C-alpha atoms as one frame of an Amber mdcrd trajectory, in Angstrom:
protein
  80.462 -75.804 363.715  81.749 -74.770 360.172  82.676 -76.492 357.389  85.911
 -74.823 355.847  85.806 -73.611 351.531  87.729 -76.409 349.648  90.699 -74.735
 347.715  90.274 -75.144 343.781  93.491 -76.851 342.399  95.593 -74.551 340.161
  95.518 -77.550 337.130  92.692 -78.697 334.744  89.972 -80.700 336.702  91.089
 -84.066 334.484  94.685 -83.403 335.440  96.213 -86.759 336.580  97.422 -87.042
 340.501 100.562 -88.205 342.730 101.375 -91.292 342.380 104.711 -91.350 342.296
 107.212 -88.870 344.017 107.524 -86.842 340.666 104.194 -86.407 340.478 103.458
 -85.088 344.133 105.859 -82.619 343.650 104.110 -81.922 340.645 100.794 -81.750
 342.344 102.166 -79.514 344.738 103.204 -76.957 342.787 100.060 -76.898 340.565
  97.959 -76.276 343.740  96.415 -72.452 344.044  99.521 -71.258 346.825  97.403
 -67.588 346.812  94.081 -68.864 348.245  95.692 -71.351 350.393  97.185 -69.109
 351.870  94.220 -66.973 351.740  92.454 -69.748 353.642  94.940 -70.474 356.515
  95.139 -67.073 357.458  91.251 -66.617 357.804  90.410 -70.430 359.036  93.865
 -71.709 360.398  93.318 -74.381 357.588  93.174 -74.893 353.847  92.372 -77.705
 351.781  94.849 -79.340 349.201  92.663 -80.900 346.507  93.739 -84.436 345.150
  97.035 -84.488 346.358  97.598 -87.803 346.057  95.926 -90.369 343.820  93.895
 -93.433 344.479  96.461 -95.949 343.906  99.202 -93.640 346.010  96.631 -93.524
 349.074  95.937 -97.527 348.511 100.416 -98.141 348.455 100.931 -95.980 351.088
  98.105 -97.134 353.905  99.025-100.752 352.976 102.849-100.145 354.494 101.096
-100.296 357.747 100.854-103.479 358.627 105.158-103.390 357.912 106.295-102.440
 361.160 109.782-102.790 359.770 108.958 -99.289 357.839 108.272 -97.537 361.183
 110.524 -96.389 364.258 107.324 -97.016 367.248 103.832 -97.533 367.383 101.207
 -95.473 369.694  97.833 -96.825 370.662  95.857 -93.936 371.832  93.790 -95.628
 374.186  96.604 -96.574 376.573  97.714 -92.461 376.969  94.500 -90.822 376.764
  94.899 -89.675 373.665  91.034 -91.549 372.288  91.194 -94.591 370.303  92.980
 -96.178 367.293  96.887 -96.259 366.619  99.738 -94.716 364.836 102.940 -94.974
 363.829 105.635 -93.037 363.120 108.033 -94.132 360.011 112.007 -94.692 360.479
 114.031 -93.101 358.227 114.431 -93.190 355.179 111.375 -92.139 354.251 108.921
 -93.818 351.645 109.951 -91.935 348.733 106.499 -89.749 348.328 106.209 -89.038
 352.167 109.760 -87.206 351.790 108.922 -85.779 348.087 105.488 -84.605 349.639
 107.331 -83.005 353.097 110.188 -81.401 351.153 108.045 -79.818 348.361 105.112
 -78.466 351.113 107.554 -76.874 353.121 109.127 -74.917 350.372 105.248 -73.548
 349.963 104.273 -73.221 353.660 107.379 -71.650 355.069 106.287 -68.367 353.604
 103.315 -68.218 355.401 105.303 -69.377 358.638 107.101 -66.732 358.372 104.746
 -64.267 358.145 102.575 -65.389 361.053 105.798 -65.642 363.003 106.516 -61.418
 362.099 102.467 -60.811 362.380 103.522 -62.117 366.257 106.286 -60.438 366.640
 107.683 -63.579 367.110 111.504 -64.080 366.438 112.251 -67.409 364.852 112.710
 -67.693 360.819 112.050 -70.337 358.909 114.593 -71.069 355.908 113.463 -71.794
 352.582 114.840 -74.835 351.878 113.332 -78.535 354.232 116.461 -79.568 355.037
 118.623 -76.520 356.512 115.072 -76.261 358.898 115.472 -80.261 359.539 119.649
 -79.504 360.090 118.310 -76.836 362.932 116.346 -79.378 364.677 119.160 -82.056
 364.558 121.651 -79.771 366.005 119.046 -79.071 369.261 118.419 -83.221 369.292
 115.291 -83.764 367.614 116.560 -86.089 365.243 113.850 -88.775 364.773 111.405
 -88.560 362.167 107.860 -87.683 362.870 105.783 -88.367 359.096 103.193 -90.647
 361.147 100.308 -93.030 359.354  97.004 -93.299 361.764  94.652 -96.462 361.443
  91.157 -96.232 362.981  87.988 -98.214 363.563  84.926 -98.394 364.443  84.274
 -95.986 367.723  87.688 -95.049 367.376  88.530 -91.271 367.264  91.753 -89.002
 368.598  91.174 -86.449 371.307  91.880 -82.687 370.074  95.385 -81.993 370.429
  98.748 -80.430 369.227 101.720 -82.241 368.006 104.786 -80.348 369.783 107.899
 -82.744 369.643 110.685 -80.212 370.962 112.177 -77.015 371.251 111.803 -75.886
 367.367 108.447 -76.399 366.140 107.131 -75.921 362.367 103.704 -73.994 363.017
 101.421 -75.662 360.482 101.493 -79.476 359.524  99.450 -81.278 357.001  97.221
 -84.372 356.757  96.341 -86.372 353.851  93.228 -88.536 353.836  94.164 -91.805
 352.600  90.644 -93.701 352.682  87.405 -92.802 351.030  84.590 -91.537 353.059
  81.194 -93.551 352.868  83.036 -96.473 350.697  86.040 -97.264 353.361  84.309
 -95.502 356.753  81.923 -93.145 357.790  82.190 -90.555 360.515  85.437 -89.923
 360.882  85.511 -85.959 360.662  88.745 -84.111 360.634  88.187 -81.327 363.423
  90.034 -78.213 364.087  89.146 -75.883 367.501  90.354 -72.507 367.654  90.189
 -70.471 371.461  89.792 -66.825 371.101  91.284 -64.680 374.243  88.068 -64.011
 376.649  86.171 -66.240 373.630  84.309 -69.185 373.640  86.210 -72.002 371.211
  85.122 -72.079 367.684  85.294 -75.330 366.113  85.902 -76.058 362.121  85.046
 -79.178 360.873  87.038 -79.962 357.667  85.403 -82.440 354.870  88.170 -84.523
 352.667  87.530 -86.724 349.989  90.464 -89.831 349.570  93.620 -88.184 348.342
  92.712 -84.677 349.359  95.174 -82.959 352.312  94.400 -80.289 354.867  97.165
 -77.669 356.264  96.424 -76.427 359.338  97.574 -74.622 362.144  99.799 -76.796
 364.817  99.211 -75.089 367.798  98.675 -71.146 367.365  98.482 -68.400 364.596
  97.863 -64.833 364.009  94.752 -63.032 364.163  93.675 -59.589 363.435  91.233
 -57.713 365.753  90.667 -54.355 366.292  93.059 -53.344 368.726  95.697 -54.762
 366.412  96.852 -58.743 365.953  96.723 -61.075 368.690  96.884 -64.752 368.884
  95.145 -67.569 369.279  95.643 -71.611 370.067  94.258 -74.315 368.057  93.933
 -78.423 368.608  93.057 -80.831 366.177  91.669 -84.294 366.256  89.096 -86.484
 364.375  85.544 -87.356 364.992  83.971 -90.904 366.021  84.651 -93.403 363.055
  80.703 -95.186 362.769  81.841 -97.784 360.543  84.397 -99.330 358.478  88.728
 -97.842 359.018  89.975 -94.882 358.106  93.874 -94.191 357.575  95.749 -91.165
 357.386  98.769 -89.772 356.443 100.449 -87.138 358.848 103.067 -84.673 357.538
 104.570 -83.213 360.536 107.277 -80.739 359.292 110.191 -80.526 362.233 111.869
 -83.716 363.945 111.445 -84.874 367.462 113.798 -85.559 370.452
């Protein structure tokens, strides 16, 4: 297993990070998006450092017991997904999550379009997220997909892909809301990539509280000696050794 490099923030080290919706949008704009794009192309993932402040992370994690915020709860063990659980937010989304979803989509859609062009796929993504959501909703994909995940000791998430219908945005984002070493141990984010006629490659992504990882949902283009080819990816979380881990998942397509 290899560890992906970290994306240096575009702002000074002492800059205040996102604790409000406006600050979250500002933080997205301050990231080094040229490096993010390069890392996504090279590794299928990129770390977005200090996307949320500790107080914003704590506030989002504290929403988990409030069932009124969510449309459904999934216990992973009942479905063979692993151990632990997660909840899908209902509309309207919390303001910080809605702001992040819109701002991140605008930065990632050019990468998604470039990938589809390289793979000779006809689908292109509009510049604004609301336009893409309108496409999803017209196809019957109307359920919001941002989610909170909660893990305890010995919990884990099996390798999987988050595909919810015909319209799929090829990149998603996960934000770690807990602090490794303080709130939990273990629980690394893992991405695996299957290239044709080769063994799977694993990427372990180190994150701190407030860091996010942007990563390919199901496939991405890779330049080979005979041109561009498609590789398939899956993601998951390794076993939690102790404590409790919360994660915010931001998926840009809605579900059926």
